[in-house]
Amino acid sequence: MTTTAPKHPAVEAPADASRRPRARRGPLAGIRVADFCWMGVGAVATRMLADFGAEVIKIEDRTRIDMPRRLPLYKGDPRSYGEELPDADPDRGGLFNNYSRNKLGVTINLRTERGRELASELIAASSVVTENFAPGVMERWGFTFDRLRELVPDVIYARMSGYGHSGPHQHYRSYGPVVQAASGLSYIAGLPGHEPSGWGLSYMDNMAAYYNSAAILMALRNRRKTGLGTEIDVAAVEVGVSLIGPMLLDVTVNGHSTHRPDFPTGNRLEHPQAAPHGVYPCAGEDEWVAVSVFDDAGWQGLEAAMGRPAWASHPEFASQASRFAHQDRLDGFLAGWTGARERHEIMHLLQAHGVPAAAVQNARDLTETDPQIAAHGTFFELDHPVIGPARFEGFPVIMSGGGADHWRSAPLLGEDNSYVLGEILGIGEEEQLELRIEGII
C-alpha cells in the first residue's frame, strides 16, 4: 500500500480510503483527545484510549519531531535501539508505529502565535487534553489548566512528568532509568554483592502510562456524574515508589537495608522462603528454565518429575526450611538435571507434576511458537503505507462484548492535517495551503 503523490508541494497527500478517519467503536467512542504527548510514557497512555475508541489527535511539530520517529527499530533493517539517525524517515520507526496506532496525526508549529491559536481551536473542539513535556513547557505556550477551562469548562487535563508539576524537583529532567533510580527501584534490583542495577528498557514509562490512563478514565467517570473537569498530575517517580511496597515495610519495621551482601536476592525469593527458586541452564546455548518450589507438595512433584534421584532424598532437602538453607547445593543438583534437557520439555514435565515452571522465552518464541500467546491473539497485524504489514502487541485483556478497535496503523507525519483543520476546525483549503507555506502546519 502506498500514498498518492501530492498535487502541490504544500498540500497534504490524499490518504488511502482505508486510512481516512471514521467513526470509532468502543467504550470511549465520542471522546476527542488533543494529544500533546511524545516519547513513551505519554504515547502509551493515549494509545490505550485510542485502542478503545477515543479519537486521539496527536499534535506534532515538524521542526522537532517525536523522538520515537527518529529511533530504530526498523522493519527488515536491524540496528541498535537508541541509534538516533539525523536523517531518519519519520514514518519508518517501529517504536513510533507501535505507540501511535489508532491515532490521528496533525502537525502544528507551536512556536508561532498562529500555531498556538490553532492548538487552542483544537483544544476547544476536544474534551480531554494530554501532555508529558517537562513542567513549564505548556505554560510557556499559555496552556494552563485555567486557560484550558476557558476553552472547555469541563476539560480533563492529564499531565505526566518525571517528578510532577510541584515540589523542589519538578523541573528536573528524567527518562526511564532516572525514574527507576530516584524511585528506589534500581537500589533493590540486581545481584547480591554487585552495584545497583537498571532494568534495560524504560519500563517505568509504561507503568506511569497505565496510571495515567486509569486516572483519565476515573476523571471521565467523575465528569459524567458531576459535570466537572479534572487536572491530573502523574509523577513517574511516585509510580515507581508504589512498586516497592514490601521493601519499604522491611526498612521501616525491621530497620533492614535494601542493599547488603545477601540482598538484592537476584532470582531467589526469601519471603516466602522458596527453594529451589531461580532459572536453571538447559540443553543448548543460552537456554534456561524457571522453576519455583514453595512447599513440600511442590518438592514432591519435582522429585517425581525427576525420577526421584538419590540426591533428592538427602536429609538436608527434607523440609522447605532446610532446602532454603541449603539452596546453593540444591541449585547445583537441579542445574545438573535441567542441563541435559530441553527447556520446553522441562516446563511441560514439571507443570504436569504441579510444579510452577516455564521456559525462559525470547521474542521469537512469543511471536512465532508459543501456543498460549497465539490462542489469545496477543499479537495482531496492521498494514502501513511505509513499512507494510507489521505485527503489534495488543491490549492484554480479553473482555466479553468486544475488544480494541484497531482501525489504522500510526499516522504518517501530518497525515491528518486536512481532516483535522478542515473537518474539525472548519478551515478552508486555501487557508490550509497558506498555513503550510508559512510553516505553521
Coordinates of C-alpha atoms in Angstrom, one line a residue:
M1 CA 0.0 0.0 0.0
T2 CA 1.4 3.4 -0.9
T3 CA 0.2 7.0 -0.7
T4 CA -0.6 9.1 -3.7
A5 CA 1.9 11.8 -4.7
P6 CA 0.8 15.3 -3.7
K7 CA -0.6 17.6 -6.4
H8 CA 1.1 20.6 -4.8
P9 CA 4.1 20.6 -2.6
A10 CA 2.2 22.5 0.1
V11 CA -0.9 20.3 0.0
E12 CA -1.2 17.1 2.0
A13 CA -1.2 13.8 0.0
P14 CA -4.8 12.5 0.0
A15 CA -5.0 9.4 2.2
D16 CA -5.8 6.0 1.0
A17 CA -9.5 5.4 1.6
S18 CA -8.9 2.8 4.2
R19 CA -6.9 5.3 6.2
R20 CA -9.4 8.1 6.2
P21 CA -10.8 8.8 9.7
R22 CA -14.0 7.0 10.5
A23 CA -16.4 6.7 13.4
R24 CA -14.7 4.8 16.2
R25 CA -16.1 1.8 18.1
G26 CA -15.6 1.0 21.8
P27 CA -16.4 2.4 25.2
L28 CA -14.5 5.6 24.6
A29 CA -16.1 6.4 21.2
G30 CA -17.2 10.0 21.0
I31 CA -14.3 11.3 23.2
R32 CA -11.8 13.5 21.4
V33 CA -8.3 13.9 22.9
A34 CA -6.0 16.8 21.9
D35 CA -2.8 14.8 22.5
F36 CA 0.4 16.8 23.0
C37 CA 2.3 13.7 24.3
W38 CA 5.5 12.5 22.9
M39 CA 8.1 9.9 23.9
G40 CA 7.0 6.7 25.5
V41 CA 5.1 7.5 28.7
G42 CA 2.6 9.8 27.2
A43 CA 2.2 7.9 23.9
V44 CA 1.5 4.6 25.7
A45 CA -1.2 6.3 27.9
T46 CA -3.1 7.8 25.0
R47 CA -2.6 4.6 22.9
M48 CA -4.9 2.8 25.4
L49 CA -7.5 5.4 24.9
A50 CA -7.2 5.2 21.1
D51 CA -7.4 1.4 21.1
F52 CA -10.8 1.6 22.8
G53 CA -12.4 4.2 20.6
A54 CA -11.3 7.7 21.6
E55 CA -10.4 10.0 18.7
V56 CA -6.9 10.8 19.8
I57 CA -5.3 13.6 17.7
K58 CA -1.5 13.5 18.1
I59 CA -0.1 17.1 17.8
E60 CA 3.4 17.1 16.4
D61 CA 5.9 19.8 15.4
R62 CA 7.7 19.2 12.1
T63 CA 10.7 21.2 13.4
R64 CA 11.1 18.9 16.5
I65 CA 9.5 15.6 15.7
D66 CA 8.7 12.9 18.3
M67 CA 11.9 11.1 19.4
P68 CA 10.4 7.6 18.6
R69 CA 10.1 8.8 15.0
R70 CA 13.8 9.2 14.9
L71 CA 14.8 5.9 16.6
P72 CA 15.1 2.4 15.3
L73 CA 13.7 -0.3 15.4
Y74 CA 13.2 -0.7 11.7
K75 CA 11.5 -3.5 10.0
G76 CA 13.9 -5.5 7.9
D77 CA 16.9 -3.3 8.9
P78 CA 18.4 -4.4 12.2
R79 CA 20.0 -1.5 14.1
S80 CA 20.8 -0.9 17.7
Y81 CA 18.0 0.5 19.7
G82 CA 18.9 4.1 20.6
E83 CA 20.9 4.7 17.4
E84 CA 19.3 8.0 16.6
L85 CA 19.6 9.0 13.0
P86 CA 19.8 12.6 11.9
D87 CA 18.0 11.9 8.6
A88 CA 15.7 9.2 9.8
D89 CA 12.5 8.6 7.8
P90 CA 9.9 9.9 10.4
D91 CA 7.3 7.3 9.2
R92 CA 9.5 4.2 9.5
G93 CA 10.3 3.8 13.1
G94 CA 8.8 0.7 14.7
L95 CA 8.7 2.3 18.1
F96 CA 6.6 5.2 16.9
N97 CA 4.3 3.0 14.8
N98 CA 3.6 0.8 17.9
Y99 CA 3.0 3.7 20.2
S100 CA 0.7 5.6 17.9
R101 CA -1.6 3.1 16.2
N102 CA -5.2 4.0 16.0
K103 CA -4.4 7.8 16.5
L104 CA -4.7 10.7 14.1
G105 CA -1.8 13.0 13.4
V106 CA -1.6 16.7 12.8
T107 CA 1.5 19.0 12.6
I108 CA 1.3 22.4 14.3
N109 CA 4.3 24.7 14.9
L110 CA 3.6 25.8 18.5
R111 CA 6.5 28.2 18.4
T112 CA 4.3 30.5 16.3
E113 CA 1.3 32.6 17.5
R114 CA -0.9 31.2 14.7
G115 CA 0.2 27.7 15.7
R116 CA -0.9 28.3 19.3
E117 CA -4.2 29.7 18.0
L118 CA -4.7 26.5 16.0
A119 CA -3.9 24.4 19.0
S120 CA -6.4 26.4 21.1
E121 CA -9.1 25.8 18.5
L122 CA -8.4 22.1 18.6
I123 CA -8.5 22.0 22.4
A124 CA -11.8 23.8 22.2
A125 CA -13.1 21.1 20.0
S126 CA -11.9 18.4 22.3
S127 CA -12.8 17.3 25.9
V128 CA -9.5 15.8 27.0
V129 CA -6.0 17.3 26.7
T130 CA -2.9 15.2 27.4
E131 CA 0.8 16.2 27.6
N132 CA 4.1 14.9 29.1
F133 CA 6.5 17.7 28.5
A134 CA 8.8 18.9 31.2
P135 CA 6.9 21.2 33.6
G136 CA 6.7 24.7 32.2
V137 CA 6.5 23.9 28.5
M138 CA 2.7 24.0 28.2
E139 CA 2.6 27.1 30.5
R140 CA 5.0 28.9 28.1
W141 CA 2.6 28.3 25.3
G142 CA -0.3 29.6 27.5
F143 CA -1.9 26.2 28.1
T144 CA -2.5 26.3 31.8
F145 CA -5.5 24.5 33.4
D146 CA -7.2 27.8 33.9
R147 CA -6.8 28.7 30.2
L148 CA -8.0 25.3 29.1
R149 CA -11.1 25.7 31.3
E150 CA -11.8 28.9 29.4
L151 CA -11.8 26.9 26.2
V152 CA -13.6 23.8 27.6
P153 CA -15.2 24.4 31.0
D154 CA -15.3 20.7 31.9
V155 CA -11.9 19.8 30.4
I156 CA -9.8 16.9 31.6
Y157 CA -6.2 17.9 31.6
A158 CA -3.9 14.9 32.0
R159 CA -0.3 15.7 32.7
M160 CA 2.7 13.3 33.0
S161 CA 6.3 14.0 34.0
G162 CA 9.1 12.5 36.0
Y163 CA 8.7 14.4 39.2
G164 CA 5.2 16.0 38.9
H165 CA 4.3 19.7 38.5
S166 CA 5.1 20.9 42.0
G167 CA 7.8 20.4 44.6
P168 CA 11.6 21.3 44.6
H169 CA 12.5 18.8 41.8
Q170 CA 9.6 19.5 39.5
H171 CA 12.0 20.9 36.8
Y172 CA 14.5 18.0 36.9
R173 CA 14.8 16.2 33.6
S174 CA 14.1 12.5 33.6
Y175 CA 14.0 9.4 31.4
G176 CA 13.1 5.8 32.4
P177 CA 16.4 4.9 34.0
V178 CA 16.4 8.2 36.0
V179 CA 12.9 7.5 37.3
Q180 CA 14.0 4.0 38.3
A181 CA 16.9 5.3 40.3
A182 CA 15.0 8.2 42.0
S183 CA 12.1 5.9 43.0
G184 CA 14.4 3.4 44.7
L185 CA 13.8 0.6 42.2
S186 CA 17.4 0.4 41.0
Y187 CA 18.6 0.0 44.6
I188 CA 16.7 -3.2 45.1
A189 CA 17.5 -4.7 41.7
G190 CA 20.5 -6.7 40.6
L191 CA 22.6 -9.4 42.2
P192 CA 24.0 -9.7 45.8
G193 CA 27.3 -8.1 46.2
H194 CA 27.1 -6.0 43.0
E195 CA 26.2 -2.4 42.2
P196 CA 22.5 -1.3 41.9
S197 CA 21.2 -2.4 38.5
G198 CA 18.9 -0.8 35.9
W199 CA 16.3 -2.8 34.0
G200 CA 17.5 -2.3 30.4
L201 CA 14.3 -0.8 28.9
S202 CA 12.4 2.1 30.4
Y203 CA 9.7 0.0 31.9
M204 CA 8.6 2.9 34.1
D205 CA 7.3 4.7 31.0
N206 CA 4.7 2.0 30.6
M207 CA 3.9 1.8 34.3
A208 CA 3.3 5.6 34.6
A209 CA 1.3 5.5 31.4
Y210 CA -1.1 2.9 32.8
Y211 CA -1.6 5.0 35.9
N212 CA -2.4 8.0 33.7
S213 CA -4.8 6.0 31.6
A214 CA -6.6 4.9 34.7
A215 CA -6.7 8.4 36.1
I216 CA -8.2 9.7 32.8
L217 CA -10.9 7.0 32.9
M218 CA -11.8 8.0 36.5
A219 CA -11.9 11.6 35.5
L220 CA -14.3 10.8 32.6
R221 CA -16.5 8.9 35.1
N222 CA -16.4 11.8 37.5
R223 CA -17.3 14.3 34.8
R224 CA -20.2 12.2 33.8
K225 CA -21.5 12.2 37.4
T226 CA -20.7 15.8 38.3
G227 CA -20.1 17.7 35.1
L228 CA -16.7 18.8 36.5
G229 CA -13.4 18.6 34.8
T230 CA -10.1 17.5 36.4
E231 CA -6.4 18.3 36.2
I232 CA -4.4 15.1 36.5
D233 CA -0.7 15.2 37.5
V234 CA 1.1 11.8 37.4
A235 CA 4.7 11.7 38.6
A236 CA 6.6 8.7 37.3
V237 CA 8.9 8.6 40.3
E238 CA 5.9 8.2 42.6
V239 CA 4.6 5.4 40.4
G240 CA 8.0 3.7 40.9
V241 CA 7.7 4.1 44.7
S242 CA 4.4 2.4 44.6
L243 CA 6.1 -0.8 43.3
I244 CA 8.5 -1.1 46.3
G245 CA 5.9 -1.8 49.0
P246 CA 7.3 -4.8 50.9
M247 CA 10.8 -3.3 50.8
L248 CA 9.6 -0.1 52.3
L249 CA 7.9 -2.0 55.0
D250 CA 11.0 -4.1 55.7
V251 CA 13.1 -0.9 56.1
T252 CA 10.5 0.8 58.2
V253 CA 9.6 -2.0 60.5
N254 CA 12.7 -4.2 60.6
G255 CA 15.4 -1.5 60.0
H256 CA 16.9 -3.5 57.2
S257 CA 19.0 -2.0 54.4
T258 CA 17.8 -2.8 50.9
H259 CA 21.4 -3.2 49.7
R260 CA 23.6 -5.7 51.6
P261 CA 25.9 -8.7 50.8
D262 CA 22.9 -11.0 50.6
F263 CA 20.5 -8.6 49.0
P264 CA 19.1 -8.0 46.3
T265 CA 18.4 -11.7 46.1
G266 CA 18.6 -11.9 42.3
N267 CA 16.5 -14.9 41.2
R268 CA 15.9 -16.2 44.7
L269 CA 13.0 -15.5 47.0
E270 CA 13.2 -15.2 50.7
H271 CA 9.6 -14.2 51.6
P272 CA 8.2 -16.8 51.5
Q273 CA 11.3 -19.0 51.6
A274 CA 11.1 -20.7 48.2
A275 CA 13.7 -23.3 47.1
P276 CA 14.6 -24.2 44.5
H277 CA 13.7 -20.8 43.1
G278 CA 15.5 -19.5 40.1
V279 CA 16.4 -20.0 36.4
Y280 CA 18.5 -23.1 35.5
P281 CA 20.5 -23.9 32.4
C282 CA 19.1 -26.3 29.8
A283 CA 20.4 -28.2 26.8
G284 CA 21.5 -25.8 24.0
E285 CA 23.2 -22.5 24.0
D286 CA 21.8 -19.8 26.4
E287 CA 18.7 -21.9 27.1
W288 CA 17.1 -21.6 30.5
V289 CA 14.1 -22.7 32.5
A290 CA 12.5 -21.0 35.6
V291 CA 11.4 -23.3 38.5
S292 CA 9.7 -22.3 41.7
V293 CA 9.0 -24.6 44.7
F294 CA 7.2 -23.1 47.7
D295 CA 6.3 -26.1 49.8
D296 CA 6.5 -29.9 50.3
A297 CA 3.8 -30.6 47.7
G298 CA 5.8 -28.8 45.1
W299 CA 9.0 -30.6 46.1
Q300 CA 7.4 -34.0 45.9
G301 CA 6.1 -33.1 42.4
L302 CA 9.7 -32.1 41.4
E303 CA 11.1 -35.3 42.8
A304 CA 8.6 -37.4 40.9
A305 CA 9.3 -35.4 37.7
M306 CA 13.0 -36.0 38.0
G307 CA 12.5 -39.7 38.7
R308 CA 13.5 -39.4 42.4
P309 CA 17.3 -39.1 42.1
A310 CA 19.3 -40.2 45.1
W311 CA 20.5 -36.7 46.0
A312 CA 16.9 -35.5 46.4
S313 CA 16.4 -37.8 49.4
H314 CA 19.3 -36.3 51.3
P315 CA 18.3 -35.1 54.8
E316 CA 19.3 -31.5 54.0
F317 CA 16.5 -31.4 51.5
A318 CA 13.9 -33.0 53.8
S319 CA 11.9 -29.8 54.5
Q320 CA 11.2 -26.5 52.9
A321 CA 13.2 -24.6 55.5
S322 CA 16.1 -27.0 55.1
R323 CA 16.0 -26.7 51.3
F324 CA 16.1 -22.9 51.6
A325 CA 19.1 -23.1 54.0
H326 CA 21.0 -25.3 51.5
Q327 CA 19.8 -23.8 48.2
D328 CA 23.3 -23.3 46.8
R329 CA 23.9 -27.1 46.9
L330 CA 20.3 -27.7 45.8
D331 CA 20.6 -25.4 42.8
G332 CA 23.7 -27.3 41.7
F333 CA 22.0 -30.6 41.7
L334 CA 18.9 -29.2 39.9
A335 CA 21.1 -27.5 37.3
G336 CA 22.7 -30.8 36.6
W337 CA 19.3 -32.3 35.9
T338 CA 17.9 -29.4 33.8
G339 CA 21.2 -29.0 31.8
A340 CA 20.6 -32.3 30.0
R341 CA 17.1 -31.5 28.9
E342 CA 15.3 -29.1 26.5
R343 CA 13.6 -26.1 28.3
H344 CA 10.1 -26.6 27.0
E345 CA 10.3 -30.3 27.7
I346 CA 11.1 -29.5 31.3
M347 CA 8.3 -26.9 31.5
H348 CA 5.7 -29.4 30.4
L349 CA 7.0 -32.2 32.6
L350 CA 7.1 -30.1 35.7
Q351 CA 3.8 -28.5 35.1
A352 CA 2.3 -32.0 34.7
H353 CA 3.6 -32.7 38.2
G354 CA 2.1 -29.5 39.7
V355 CA 5.4 -27.6 39.8
P356 CA 5.4 -23.9 38.6
A357 CA 7.9 -23.8 35.8
A358 CA 8.4 -22.0 32.5
A359 CA 10.9 -22.0 29.6
V360 CA 12.7 -18.7 29.6
Q361 CA 11.4 -17.4 26.2
N362 CA 12.7 -14.9 23.8
A363 CA 10.8 -12.6 21.4
R364 CA 10.8 -15.2 18.6
D365 CA 9.2 -17.7 21.0
L366 CA 6.5 -15.3 21.9
T367 CA 5.6 -14.2 18.3
E368 CA 6.1 -17.4 16.4
T369 CA 5.7 -20.6 18.5
D370 CA 4.0 -20.0 21.9
P371 CA 0.6 -21.7 21.5
Q372 CA -0.9 -19.9 24.5
I373 CA 0.0 -16.4 23.2
A374 CA -1.3 -17.4 19.8
A375 CA -4.6 -18.8 21.2
H376 CA -5.2 -15.5 23.0
G377 CA -4.4 -13.4 19.9
T378 CA -1.9 -11.3 21.8
F379 CA -0.3 -10.0 18.5
F380 CA -2.3 -8.6 15.7
E381 CA -1.3 -7.2 12.3
L382 CA -1.8 -3.7 10.7
D383 CA -0.8 -2.5 7.3
H384 CA 1.3 0.7 7.0
P385 CA 2.0 2.8 3.9
V386 CA 5.7 2.8 4.5
I387 CA 6.7 -0.3 6.4
G388 CA 3.9 -2.5 5.1
P389 CA 2.3 -5.2 7.2
A390 CA 3.6 -5.3 10.8
R391 CA 2.7 -7.1 14.0
F392 CA 1.9 -5.3 17.2
E393 CA 1.2 -6.4 20.8
G394 CA -2.4 -6.0 21.7
F395 CA -4.2 -5.0 24.9
P396 CA -3.5 -7.9 27.3
V397 CA -7.1 -8.3 28.5
I398 CA -10.0 -10.4 27.0
M399 CA -13.4 -8.8 27.5
S400 CA -16.8 -10.0 26.6
G401 CA -18.8 -7.6 24.4
G402 CA -15.9 -6.6 22.2
G403 CA -12.3 -5.6 22.5
A404 CA -10.0 -3.0 21.0
D405 CA -10.8 -1.1 17.7
H406 CA -7.6 -1.5 15.7
W407 CA -8.7 0.5 12.7
R408 CA -5.4 2.0 11.3
S409 CA -1.7 1.9 11.8
A410 CA 0.1 5.0 13.1
P411 CA -0.3 8.3 11.3
L412 CA 2.3 9.5 8.8
L413 CA 3.8 12.8 9.8
G414 CA 1.0 15.3 9.2
E415 CA -1.2 12.7 7.5
D416 CA -4.5 14.0 9.0
N417 CA -3.9 17.8 8.7
S418 CA -6.6 18.2 6.1
Y419 CA -9.2 16.2 8.2
V420 CA -8.3 18.0 11.5
L421 CA -8.1 21.5 10.1
G422 CA -10.8 21.2 7.5
E423 CA -13.5 18.9 9.0
I424 CA -12.9 19.6 12.7
L425 CA -11.8 23.2 12.7
G426 CA -13.6 24.3 9.6
I427 CA -10.5 25.9 7.9
G428 CA -10.8 26.1 4.1
E429 CA -8.3 24.6 1.7
E430 CA -6.9 28.0 0.7
E431 CA -6.0 28.9 4.3
Q432 CA -4.6 25.4 4.9
L433 CA -2.3 26.0 1.9
E434 CA -1.2 29.3 3.4
L435 CA -0.5 27.7 6.7
R436 CA 1.7 25.1 5.1
I437 CA 3.6 27.6 3.1
E438 CA 4.2 29.7 6.2
G439 CA 5.4 26.7 8.1
I440 CA 2.5 26.7 10.6
I441 CA 1.5 23.2 9.9

